[in-house]
Coordinates of C-alpha atoms in Angstrom, one line a residue:
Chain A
X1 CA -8.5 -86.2 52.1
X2 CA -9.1 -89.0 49.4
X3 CA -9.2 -88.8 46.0
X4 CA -13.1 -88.6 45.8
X5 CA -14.1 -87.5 48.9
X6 CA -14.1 -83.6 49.6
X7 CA -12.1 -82.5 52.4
X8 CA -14.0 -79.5 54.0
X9 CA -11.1 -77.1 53.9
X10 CA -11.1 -76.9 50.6
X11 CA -14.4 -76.3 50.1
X12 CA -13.9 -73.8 52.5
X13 CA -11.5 -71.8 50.8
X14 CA -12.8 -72.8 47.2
X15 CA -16.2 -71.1 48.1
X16 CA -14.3 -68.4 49.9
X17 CA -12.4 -67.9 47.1
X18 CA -14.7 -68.1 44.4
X19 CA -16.7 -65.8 45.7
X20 CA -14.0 -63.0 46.1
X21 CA -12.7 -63.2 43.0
X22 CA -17.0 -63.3 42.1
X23 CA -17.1 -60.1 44.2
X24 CA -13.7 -58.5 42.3
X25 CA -14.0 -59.4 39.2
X26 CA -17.9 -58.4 39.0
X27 CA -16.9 -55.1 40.4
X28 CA -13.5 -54.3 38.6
X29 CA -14.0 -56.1 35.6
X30 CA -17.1 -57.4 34.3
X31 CA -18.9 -54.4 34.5
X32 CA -16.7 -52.1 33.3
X33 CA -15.6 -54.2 30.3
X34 CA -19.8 -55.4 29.5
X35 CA -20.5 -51.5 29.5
X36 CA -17.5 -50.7 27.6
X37 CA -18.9 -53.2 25.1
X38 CA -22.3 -52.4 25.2
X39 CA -21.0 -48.7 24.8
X40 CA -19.1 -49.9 21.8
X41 CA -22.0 -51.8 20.4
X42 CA -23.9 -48.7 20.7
X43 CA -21.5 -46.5 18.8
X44 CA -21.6 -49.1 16.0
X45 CA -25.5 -49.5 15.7
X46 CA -25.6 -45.9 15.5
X47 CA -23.2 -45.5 13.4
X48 CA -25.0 -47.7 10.9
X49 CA -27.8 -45.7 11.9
X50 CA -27.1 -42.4 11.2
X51 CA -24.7 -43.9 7.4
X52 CA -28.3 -45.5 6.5
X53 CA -30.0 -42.1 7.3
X54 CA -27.4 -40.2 5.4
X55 CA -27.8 -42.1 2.4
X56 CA -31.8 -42.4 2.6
X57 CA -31.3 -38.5 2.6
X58 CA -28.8 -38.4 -0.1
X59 CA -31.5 -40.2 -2.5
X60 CA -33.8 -37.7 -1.4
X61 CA -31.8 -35.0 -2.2
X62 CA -31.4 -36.5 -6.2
X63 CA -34.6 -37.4 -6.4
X64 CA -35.5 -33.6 -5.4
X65 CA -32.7 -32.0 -7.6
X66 CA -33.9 -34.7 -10.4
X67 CA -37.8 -33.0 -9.8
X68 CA -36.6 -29.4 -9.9
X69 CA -34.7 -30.0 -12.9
X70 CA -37.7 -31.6 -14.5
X71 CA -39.9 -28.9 -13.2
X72 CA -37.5 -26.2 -14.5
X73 CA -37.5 -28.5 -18.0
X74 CA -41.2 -28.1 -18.1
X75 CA -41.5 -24.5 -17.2
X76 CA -38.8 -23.7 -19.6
X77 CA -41.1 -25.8 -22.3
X78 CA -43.7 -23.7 -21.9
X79 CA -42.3 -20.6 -21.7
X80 CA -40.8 -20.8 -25.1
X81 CA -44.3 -22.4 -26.1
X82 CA -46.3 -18.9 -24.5
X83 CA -43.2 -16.8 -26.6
X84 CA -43.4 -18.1 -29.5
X85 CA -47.4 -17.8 -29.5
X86 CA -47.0 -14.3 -28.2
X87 CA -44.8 -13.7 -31.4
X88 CA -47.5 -15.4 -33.5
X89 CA -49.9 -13.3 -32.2
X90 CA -48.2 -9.8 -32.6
X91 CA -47.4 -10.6 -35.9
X92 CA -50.8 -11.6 -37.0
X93 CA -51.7 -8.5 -35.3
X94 CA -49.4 -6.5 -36.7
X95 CA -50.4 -7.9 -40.0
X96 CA -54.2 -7.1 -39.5
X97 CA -53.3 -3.2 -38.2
X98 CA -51.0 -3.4 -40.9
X99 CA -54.5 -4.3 -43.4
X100 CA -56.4 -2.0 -41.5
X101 CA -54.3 1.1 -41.9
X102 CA -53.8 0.2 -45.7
X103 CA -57.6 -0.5 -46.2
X104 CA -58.1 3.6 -44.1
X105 CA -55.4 4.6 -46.2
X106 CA -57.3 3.8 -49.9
X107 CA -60.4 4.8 -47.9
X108 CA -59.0 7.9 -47.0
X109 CA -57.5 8.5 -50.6
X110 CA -61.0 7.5 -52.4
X111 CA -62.2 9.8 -49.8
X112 CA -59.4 13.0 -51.9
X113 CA -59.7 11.8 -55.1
X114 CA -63.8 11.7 -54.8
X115 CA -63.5 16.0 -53.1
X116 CA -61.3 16.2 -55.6
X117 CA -63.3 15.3 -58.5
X118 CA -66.1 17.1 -57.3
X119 CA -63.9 20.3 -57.0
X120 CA -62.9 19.6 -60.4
X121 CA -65.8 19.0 -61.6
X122 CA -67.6 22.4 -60.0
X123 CA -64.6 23.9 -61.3
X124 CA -65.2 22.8 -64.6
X125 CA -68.3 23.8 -64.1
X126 CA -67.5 27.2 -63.0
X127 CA -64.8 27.4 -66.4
X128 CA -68.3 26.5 -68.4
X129 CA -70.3 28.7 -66.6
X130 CA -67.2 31.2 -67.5
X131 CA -66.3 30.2 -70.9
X132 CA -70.4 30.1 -71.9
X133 CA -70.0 33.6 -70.7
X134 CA -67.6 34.6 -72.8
X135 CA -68.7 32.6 -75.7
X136 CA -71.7 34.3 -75.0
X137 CA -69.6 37.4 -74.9
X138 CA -67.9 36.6 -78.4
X139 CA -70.8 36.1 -80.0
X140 CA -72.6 39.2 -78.7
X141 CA -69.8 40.8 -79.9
X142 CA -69.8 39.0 -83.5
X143 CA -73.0 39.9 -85.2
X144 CA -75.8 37.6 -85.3
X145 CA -75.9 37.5 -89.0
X146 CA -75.4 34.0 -90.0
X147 CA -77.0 31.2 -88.3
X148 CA -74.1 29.3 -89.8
X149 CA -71.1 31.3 -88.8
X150 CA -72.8 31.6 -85.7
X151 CA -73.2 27.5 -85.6
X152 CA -69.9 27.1 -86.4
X153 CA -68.1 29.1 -83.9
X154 CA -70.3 27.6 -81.4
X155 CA -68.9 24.5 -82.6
X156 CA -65.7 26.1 -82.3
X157 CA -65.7 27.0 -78.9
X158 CA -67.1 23.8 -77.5
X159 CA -64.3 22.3 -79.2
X160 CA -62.0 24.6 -77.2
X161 CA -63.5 23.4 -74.1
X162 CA -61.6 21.0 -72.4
X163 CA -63.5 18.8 -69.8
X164 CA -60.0 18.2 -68.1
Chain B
X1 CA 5.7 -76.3 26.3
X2 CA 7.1 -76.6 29.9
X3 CA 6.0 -80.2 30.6
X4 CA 7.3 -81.5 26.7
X5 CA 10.9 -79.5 28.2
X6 CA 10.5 -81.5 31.1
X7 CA 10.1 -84.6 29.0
X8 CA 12.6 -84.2 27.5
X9 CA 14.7 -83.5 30.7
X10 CA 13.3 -86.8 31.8
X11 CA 14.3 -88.8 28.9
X12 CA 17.7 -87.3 28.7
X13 CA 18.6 -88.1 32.3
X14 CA 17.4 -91.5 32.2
X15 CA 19.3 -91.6 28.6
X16 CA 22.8 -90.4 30.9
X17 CA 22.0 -91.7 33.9
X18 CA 21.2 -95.3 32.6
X19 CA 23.4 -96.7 35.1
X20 CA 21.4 -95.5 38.1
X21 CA 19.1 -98.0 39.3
X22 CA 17.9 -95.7 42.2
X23 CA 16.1 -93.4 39.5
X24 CA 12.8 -92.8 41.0
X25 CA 9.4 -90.6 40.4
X26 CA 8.4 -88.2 42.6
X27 CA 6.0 -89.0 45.5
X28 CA 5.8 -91.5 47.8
X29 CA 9.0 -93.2 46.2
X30 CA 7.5 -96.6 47.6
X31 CA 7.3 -98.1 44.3
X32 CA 7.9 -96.4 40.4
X33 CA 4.1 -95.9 39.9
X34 CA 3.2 -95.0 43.2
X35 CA 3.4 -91.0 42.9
X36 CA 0.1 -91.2 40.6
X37 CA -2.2 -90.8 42.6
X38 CA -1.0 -88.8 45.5
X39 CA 0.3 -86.6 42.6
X40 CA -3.7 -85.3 41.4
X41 CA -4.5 -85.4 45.1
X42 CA -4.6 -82.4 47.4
X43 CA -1.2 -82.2 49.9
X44 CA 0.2 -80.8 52.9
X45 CA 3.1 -79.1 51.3
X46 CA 4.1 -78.5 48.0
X47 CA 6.8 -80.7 46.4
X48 CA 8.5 -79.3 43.4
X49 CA 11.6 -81.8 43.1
X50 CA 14.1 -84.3 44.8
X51 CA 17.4 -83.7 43.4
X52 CA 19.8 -86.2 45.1
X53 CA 18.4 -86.1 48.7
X54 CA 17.7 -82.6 48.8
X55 CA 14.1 -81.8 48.8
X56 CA 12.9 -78.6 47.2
X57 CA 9.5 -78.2 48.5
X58 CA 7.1 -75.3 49.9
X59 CA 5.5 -75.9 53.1
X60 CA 2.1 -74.6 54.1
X61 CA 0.5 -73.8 56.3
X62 CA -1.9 -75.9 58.6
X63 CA -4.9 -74.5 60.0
X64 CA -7.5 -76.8 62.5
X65 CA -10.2 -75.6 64.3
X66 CA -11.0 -77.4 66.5
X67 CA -14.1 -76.5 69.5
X68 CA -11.7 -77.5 72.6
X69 CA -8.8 -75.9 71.4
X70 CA -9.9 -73.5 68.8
X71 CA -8.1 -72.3 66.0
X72 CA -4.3 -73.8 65.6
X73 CA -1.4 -72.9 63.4
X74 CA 1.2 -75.1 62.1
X75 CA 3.6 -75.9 59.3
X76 CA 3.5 -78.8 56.9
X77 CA 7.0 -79.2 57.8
X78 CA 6.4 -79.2 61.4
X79 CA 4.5 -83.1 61.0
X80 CA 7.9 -84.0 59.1
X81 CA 11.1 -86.0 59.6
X82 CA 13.7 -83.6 58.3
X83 CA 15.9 -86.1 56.9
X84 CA 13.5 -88.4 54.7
X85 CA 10.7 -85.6 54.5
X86 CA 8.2 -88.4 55.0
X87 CA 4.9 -87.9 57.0
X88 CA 3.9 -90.3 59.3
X89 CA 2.2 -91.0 63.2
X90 CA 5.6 -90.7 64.3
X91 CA 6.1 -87.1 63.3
X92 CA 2.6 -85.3 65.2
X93 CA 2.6 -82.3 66.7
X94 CA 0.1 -80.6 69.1
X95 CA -1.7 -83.9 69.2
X96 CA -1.8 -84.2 65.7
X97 CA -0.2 -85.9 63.0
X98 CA -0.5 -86.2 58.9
X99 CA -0.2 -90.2 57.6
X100 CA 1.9 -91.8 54.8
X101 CA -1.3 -90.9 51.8
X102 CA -1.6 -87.4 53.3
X103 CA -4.5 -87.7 55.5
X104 CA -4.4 -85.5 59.0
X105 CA -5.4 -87.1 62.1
X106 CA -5.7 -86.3 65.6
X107 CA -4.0 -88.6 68.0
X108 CA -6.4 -89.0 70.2
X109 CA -9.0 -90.8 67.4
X110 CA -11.8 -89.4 69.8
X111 CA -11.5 -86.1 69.2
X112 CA -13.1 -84.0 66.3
X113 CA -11.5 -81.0 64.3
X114 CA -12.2 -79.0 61.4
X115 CA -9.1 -79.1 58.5
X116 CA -9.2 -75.6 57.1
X117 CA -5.5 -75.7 55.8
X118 CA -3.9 -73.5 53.2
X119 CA -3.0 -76.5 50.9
X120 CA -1.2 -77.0 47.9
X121 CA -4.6 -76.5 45.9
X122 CA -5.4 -73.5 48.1
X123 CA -2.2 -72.5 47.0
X124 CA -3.0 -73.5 43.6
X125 CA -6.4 -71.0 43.9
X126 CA -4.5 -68.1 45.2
X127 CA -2.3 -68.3 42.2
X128 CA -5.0 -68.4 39.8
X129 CA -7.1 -65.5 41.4
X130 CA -3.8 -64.0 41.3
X131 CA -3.4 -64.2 37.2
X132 CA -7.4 -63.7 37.1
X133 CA -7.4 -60.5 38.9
X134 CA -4.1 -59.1 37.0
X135 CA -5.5 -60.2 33.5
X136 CA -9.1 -58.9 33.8
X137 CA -8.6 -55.8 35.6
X138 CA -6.0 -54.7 32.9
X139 CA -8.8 -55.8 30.5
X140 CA -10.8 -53.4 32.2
X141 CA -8.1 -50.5 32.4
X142 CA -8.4 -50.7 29.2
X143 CA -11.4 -49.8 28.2
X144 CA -11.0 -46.9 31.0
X145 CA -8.1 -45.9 29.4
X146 CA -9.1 -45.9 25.7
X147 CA -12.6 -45.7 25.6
X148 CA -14.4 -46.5 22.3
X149 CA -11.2 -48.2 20.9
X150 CA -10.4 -51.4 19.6
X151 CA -8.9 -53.6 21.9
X152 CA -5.1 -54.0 22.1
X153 CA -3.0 -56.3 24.0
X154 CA -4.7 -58.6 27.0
X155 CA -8.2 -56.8 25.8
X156 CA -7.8 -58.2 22.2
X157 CA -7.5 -61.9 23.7
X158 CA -10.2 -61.3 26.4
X159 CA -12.4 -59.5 24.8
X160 CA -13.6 -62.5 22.3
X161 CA -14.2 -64.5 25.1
X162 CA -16.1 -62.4 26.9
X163 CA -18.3 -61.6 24.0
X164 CA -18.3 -65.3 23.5
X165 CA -19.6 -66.3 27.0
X166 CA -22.4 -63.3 27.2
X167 CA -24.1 -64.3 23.8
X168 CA -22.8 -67.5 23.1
X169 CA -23.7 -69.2 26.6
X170 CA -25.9 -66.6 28.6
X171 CA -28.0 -65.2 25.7
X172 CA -28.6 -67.9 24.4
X173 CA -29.1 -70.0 27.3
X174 CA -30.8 -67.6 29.7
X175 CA -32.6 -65.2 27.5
X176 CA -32.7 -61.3 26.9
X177 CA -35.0 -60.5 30.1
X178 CA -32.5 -62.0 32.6
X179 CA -29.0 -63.1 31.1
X180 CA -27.2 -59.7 31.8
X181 CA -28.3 -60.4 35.7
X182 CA -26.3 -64.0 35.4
X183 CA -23.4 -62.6 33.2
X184 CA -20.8 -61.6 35.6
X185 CA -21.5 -65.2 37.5
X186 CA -20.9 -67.3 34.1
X187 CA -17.8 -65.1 33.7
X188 CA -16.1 -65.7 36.5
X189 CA -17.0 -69.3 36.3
X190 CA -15.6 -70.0 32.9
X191 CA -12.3 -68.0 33.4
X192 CA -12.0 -69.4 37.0
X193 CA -12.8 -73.4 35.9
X194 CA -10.6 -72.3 32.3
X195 CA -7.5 -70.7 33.8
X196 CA -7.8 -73.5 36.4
X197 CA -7.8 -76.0 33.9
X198 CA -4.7 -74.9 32.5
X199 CA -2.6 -74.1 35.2
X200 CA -2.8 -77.2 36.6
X201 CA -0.9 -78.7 33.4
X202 CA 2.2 -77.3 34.1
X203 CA 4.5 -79.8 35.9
X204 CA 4.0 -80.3 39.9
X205 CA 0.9 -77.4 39.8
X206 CA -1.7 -78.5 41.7
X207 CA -4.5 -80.4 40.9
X208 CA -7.2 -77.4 41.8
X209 CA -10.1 -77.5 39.4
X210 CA -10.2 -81.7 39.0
X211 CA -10.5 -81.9 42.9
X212 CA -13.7 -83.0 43.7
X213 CA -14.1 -80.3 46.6
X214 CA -13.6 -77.9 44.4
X215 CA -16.2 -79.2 41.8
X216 CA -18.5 -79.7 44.5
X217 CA -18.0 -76.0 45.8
X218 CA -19.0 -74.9 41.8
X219 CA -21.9 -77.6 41.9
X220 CA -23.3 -76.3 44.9
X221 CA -22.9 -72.7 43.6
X222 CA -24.9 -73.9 40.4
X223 CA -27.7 -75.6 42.5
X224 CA -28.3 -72.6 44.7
X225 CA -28.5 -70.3 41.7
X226 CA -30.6 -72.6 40.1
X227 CA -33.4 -73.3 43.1
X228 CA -33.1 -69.3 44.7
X229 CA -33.7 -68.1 40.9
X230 CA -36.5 -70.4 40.1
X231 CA -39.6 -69.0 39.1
X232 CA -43.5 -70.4 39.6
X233 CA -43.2 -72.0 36.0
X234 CA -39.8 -73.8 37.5
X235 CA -41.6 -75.1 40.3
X236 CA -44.9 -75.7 38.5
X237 CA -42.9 -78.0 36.2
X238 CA -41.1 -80.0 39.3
X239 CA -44.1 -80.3 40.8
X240 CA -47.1 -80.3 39.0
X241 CA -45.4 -81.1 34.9
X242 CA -47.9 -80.2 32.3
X243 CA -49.3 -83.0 30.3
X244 CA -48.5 -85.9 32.7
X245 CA -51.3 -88.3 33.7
X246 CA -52.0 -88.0 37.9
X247 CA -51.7 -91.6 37.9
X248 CA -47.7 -91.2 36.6
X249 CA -47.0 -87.7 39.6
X250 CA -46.2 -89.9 42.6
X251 CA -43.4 -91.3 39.9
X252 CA -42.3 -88.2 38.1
X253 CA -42.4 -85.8 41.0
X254 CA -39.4 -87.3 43.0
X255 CA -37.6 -87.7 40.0
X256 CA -38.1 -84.1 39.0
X257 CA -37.0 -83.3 43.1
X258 CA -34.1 -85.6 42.4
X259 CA -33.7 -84.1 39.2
X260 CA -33.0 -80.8 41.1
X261 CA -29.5 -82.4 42.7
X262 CA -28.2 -85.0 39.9
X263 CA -28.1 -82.1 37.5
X264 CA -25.0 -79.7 39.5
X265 CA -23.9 -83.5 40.3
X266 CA -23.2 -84.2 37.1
X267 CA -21.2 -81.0 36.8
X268 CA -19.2 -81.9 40.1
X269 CA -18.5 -85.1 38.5
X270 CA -17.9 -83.9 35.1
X271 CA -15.4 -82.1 35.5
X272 CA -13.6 -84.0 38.4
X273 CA -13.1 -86.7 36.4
X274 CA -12.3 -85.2 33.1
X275 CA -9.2 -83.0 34.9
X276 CA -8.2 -86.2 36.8
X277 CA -8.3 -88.4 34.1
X278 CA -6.5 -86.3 31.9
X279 CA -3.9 -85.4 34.7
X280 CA -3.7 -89.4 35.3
X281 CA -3.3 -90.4 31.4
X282 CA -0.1 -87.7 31.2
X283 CA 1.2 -89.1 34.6
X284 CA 1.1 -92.9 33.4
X285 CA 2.7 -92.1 30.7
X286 CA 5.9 -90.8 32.3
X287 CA 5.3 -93.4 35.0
X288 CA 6.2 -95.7 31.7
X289 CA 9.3 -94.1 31.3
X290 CA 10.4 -95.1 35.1
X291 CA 8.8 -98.9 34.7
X292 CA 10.3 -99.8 31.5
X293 CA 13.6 -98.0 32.0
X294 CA 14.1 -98.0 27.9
X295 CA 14.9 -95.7 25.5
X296 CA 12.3 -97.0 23.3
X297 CA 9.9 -96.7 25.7
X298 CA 11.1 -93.2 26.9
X299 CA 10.6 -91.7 23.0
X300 CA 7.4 -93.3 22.7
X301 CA 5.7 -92.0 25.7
X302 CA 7.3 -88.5 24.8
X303 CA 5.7 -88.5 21.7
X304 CA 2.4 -89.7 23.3
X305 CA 3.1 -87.1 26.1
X306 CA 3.1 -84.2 24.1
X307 CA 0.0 -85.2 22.1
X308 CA -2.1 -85.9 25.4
X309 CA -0.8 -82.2 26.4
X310 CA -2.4 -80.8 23.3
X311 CA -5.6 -83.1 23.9
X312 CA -5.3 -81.9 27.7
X313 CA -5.7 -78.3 26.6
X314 CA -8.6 -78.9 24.4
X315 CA -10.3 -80.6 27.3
X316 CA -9.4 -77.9 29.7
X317 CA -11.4 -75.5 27.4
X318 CA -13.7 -77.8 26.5
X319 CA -14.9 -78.5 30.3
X320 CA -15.3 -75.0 30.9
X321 CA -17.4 -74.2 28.6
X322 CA -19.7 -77.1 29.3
X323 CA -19.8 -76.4 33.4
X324 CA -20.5 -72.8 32.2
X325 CA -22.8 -73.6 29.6
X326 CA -24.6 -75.9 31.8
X327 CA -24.7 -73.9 34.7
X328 CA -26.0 -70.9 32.0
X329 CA -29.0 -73.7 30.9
X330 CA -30.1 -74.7 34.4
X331 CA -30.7 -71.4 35.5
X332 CA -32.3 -70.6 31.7
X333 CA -34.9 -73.5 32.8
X334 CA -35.3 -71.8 36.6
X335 CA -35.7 -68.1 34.8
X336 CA -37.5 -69.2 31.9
X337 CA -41.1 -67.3 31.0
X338 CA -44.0 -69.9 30.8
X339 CA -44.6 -69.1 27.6
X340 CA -41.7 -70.2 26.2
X341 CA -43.3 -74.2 26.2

């Protein structure tokens, strides 16, 4: 065997043994260390995965609380805006029942003062009716001599009378 | 770290042992530089040291086939003398014998047999299936064991280059339809040519992965991966390449077909000659030590010796990732969807 010509035996064994250990290795080793690394690799894309995921979902999540809370700040807006309108409103309400049951109220007391008047005045009229009766009375009574004296207690009487 | 120990072990002797003329390399001990190249070459048996005259060394076995004998068993010590442990046509057995550079012959020069012997690179190849097997499969364990954890231990060092090799060289070489069919292959081919690479730094390791057979073996894995995976745009382009004048296909076409083999070639090559070099460049520089027999000379080429180590590292790396990487592109051009150009 010289230095650069191959001697058969050795390629002999150098394929034989190339191949074995091909055969060993590819079966004991390789294979389960490539899946073991692609198993790994796996694990670790995933992983990145599922953290990318989790924080896409965690800006979700504020940009949802950030909505309801702006949602919640509107709806509170315009609740206090429909309360205090509603107050508005029973007040002016309130005022105008208020106007209305003053403006009955005088009506209402007109109303008295006008059936009282009246009775008063038919009262009066029934005192005239009584006192020209008993003027009438008096001076039947009184002789009819004197126009004056007669005038004068005429005068007299009507004086008397007191239209209220 | 072991070879700049034995450096320094080398250094220090000759430092003590000044007096000793008879202070020799390793090898064929015919001359002070002679060990080179036998030393990245393939061997019988595997020599680890010669203290004194004891030789420590592993024999191997010796297997020939042979069609009028059949299969035959021997010992790399069997074609030895047991006193010099030197090969040579003196020492055959069973009608054969192994010469002084390491060749085996048949005695009768008539007769032809096939070498498959368990040598000291096949040795080399157990040993590094060996630490393959025990590394990845605890990789794997693992992951059984703990799944969905981090990596600890052999994982954490693993793991990278795993990841590295699937999207580094076959994503981005193959593509998303097909690369996790050609994963496992590239795999095993970087960690094979890689762990290779660097076991055959340490001292007296064989010279597995910068023996040509062995690139060629890898080569000829690439080329049949390439031409049984190619698809009709693969062929389409050897054959009929868009946007070439007729007048210019009787020239193109067998370079394309030519094309087909000088690519794994240049793999085979490759790395041959990158691990050999490298393996030759550390070697001449303790073969410096032994030739100049100075001190001088002995720090120097430490130094040197222990940056070339670091260099030899990067290159070990280095080459497999480009036989990988290549092999991942060659079959990214046999897979590749026409619409891609």
């Amino acid at each position: 065997m010289g230095l650069i010509t191959p001697g058969l035996g050795l390629v002999f064994w150098s394929a034989l043994g190339f191949l074995i250990v091909l055969f060993l290795l590819t079966k004991f080793a390789w294979k389960p260390i490539l899946a073991a690394l692609d198993e790994r690799e796996k694990i670790i894309d995933d992983a990145l995965k599922s953290a990318e995921i989790a924080r896409n979902e965690m800006a979700n999540l504020k940009a949802e609380n950030e909505r309801i809370i702006h949602e919640a700040k509107i709806e509170r807006d315009t609740m206090l805006l429909k309360a205090s309108e509603a107050a508005k409103q029973m007040i002016e309400e309130a005022k105008e029942k208020a106007q209305l049951e003053g403006a009955k109220m005088i009506e209402n007391a007109k109303a008295t003062i006008e059936t009282e008047k009246s009775a008063a005045i038919e009262d009066i009229k029934v005192q005239v009716g009584i006192l020209s009766l008993a003027v009438a009375e008096k001076l039947l009574k009184r002789n009819f001599a004197e126009d004056a004296a007669q005038q004068k207690l005429v005068e007299e009487l009507v004086k008397d009378i007191k239209l209220n | 770290m072991v070879r700049k120990f034995l450096c320094l072990s080398i250094l220090l002797s000759i430092f003590w042992l000044g007096f000793s003329n008879s202070v020799q390399a390793a090898g064929d001990g015919e001359s002070k530089t002679g060990f080179l190249i036998p030393h990245v070459m393939d061997n019988y048996e595997w020599h680890f040291a010669t203290i004194g005259h004891t030789h420590v060394t592993l024999p191997l076995p010796v297997i020939i086939y042979s069609p009028d004998q059949g299969l035959e068993f021997f010992l790399s010590s069997d074609f030895q003398n047991h006193e010099t442990h030197k090969f040579g046509k003196d020492y055959g057995v069973g009608g054969y014998y192994i010469d002084e550079n390491y060749d085996l012959h048949a005695l009768d020069e008539l007769r032809t047999f096939y070498d498959f012997s368990i040598t000291k690179n096949v040795m080399m190849m157990f040993i590094i299936i060996a630490i393959l097997l025990y590394l990845m499969i605890s990789t794997a364990n693992h992951y059984k064991r703990l799944p969905g954890t981090a990596p600890k231990g052999i994982a954490s060092f693993i793991e990278p280059i795993v990841i590295f090799v699937r999207d580094e060289i076959a994503l981005t070489q193959i593509g998303h339809k097909h690369y996790r069919r050609f994963t496992p292959y590239l795999l095993t081919l970087f960690f094979f040519i890689w762990v290779g690479n660097l076991v055959g730094l340490f001292p007296e390791a064989g010279n597995l992965t910068g023996n040509i057979a062995f690139t060629l073996t890898l080569g000829v894995f690439t080329l049949i991966l390439t031409v049984f995976n190619g698809n009709k745009g693969y062929w389409k382009h050897i054959f009929m390449p868009p946007g070439v004048p007729v007048l210019l296909l009787p020239i193109i076409v067998p370079v394309e077909i030519f094309g087909i083999l000088t690519k794994p070639a240049s793999l085979v090559v490759r790395l041959f000659v990158a691990i050999t070099a490298g393996h030759i460049v550390i070697l001449s520089f303790i073969a410096l030590i032994f030739v100049f027999e100075s001190l001088a000379v002995g720090v120097a080429s430490t130094v040197m010796l222990v940056f070339i180590n670091f260099i030899e590292i990067l290159v070990a790396t280095i080459q497999a990732y480009v036989f990988t990487l290549f092999t991942a592109m060659y079959v990214g051009t046999a897979v590749a969807e026409e619409d891609h150009h």
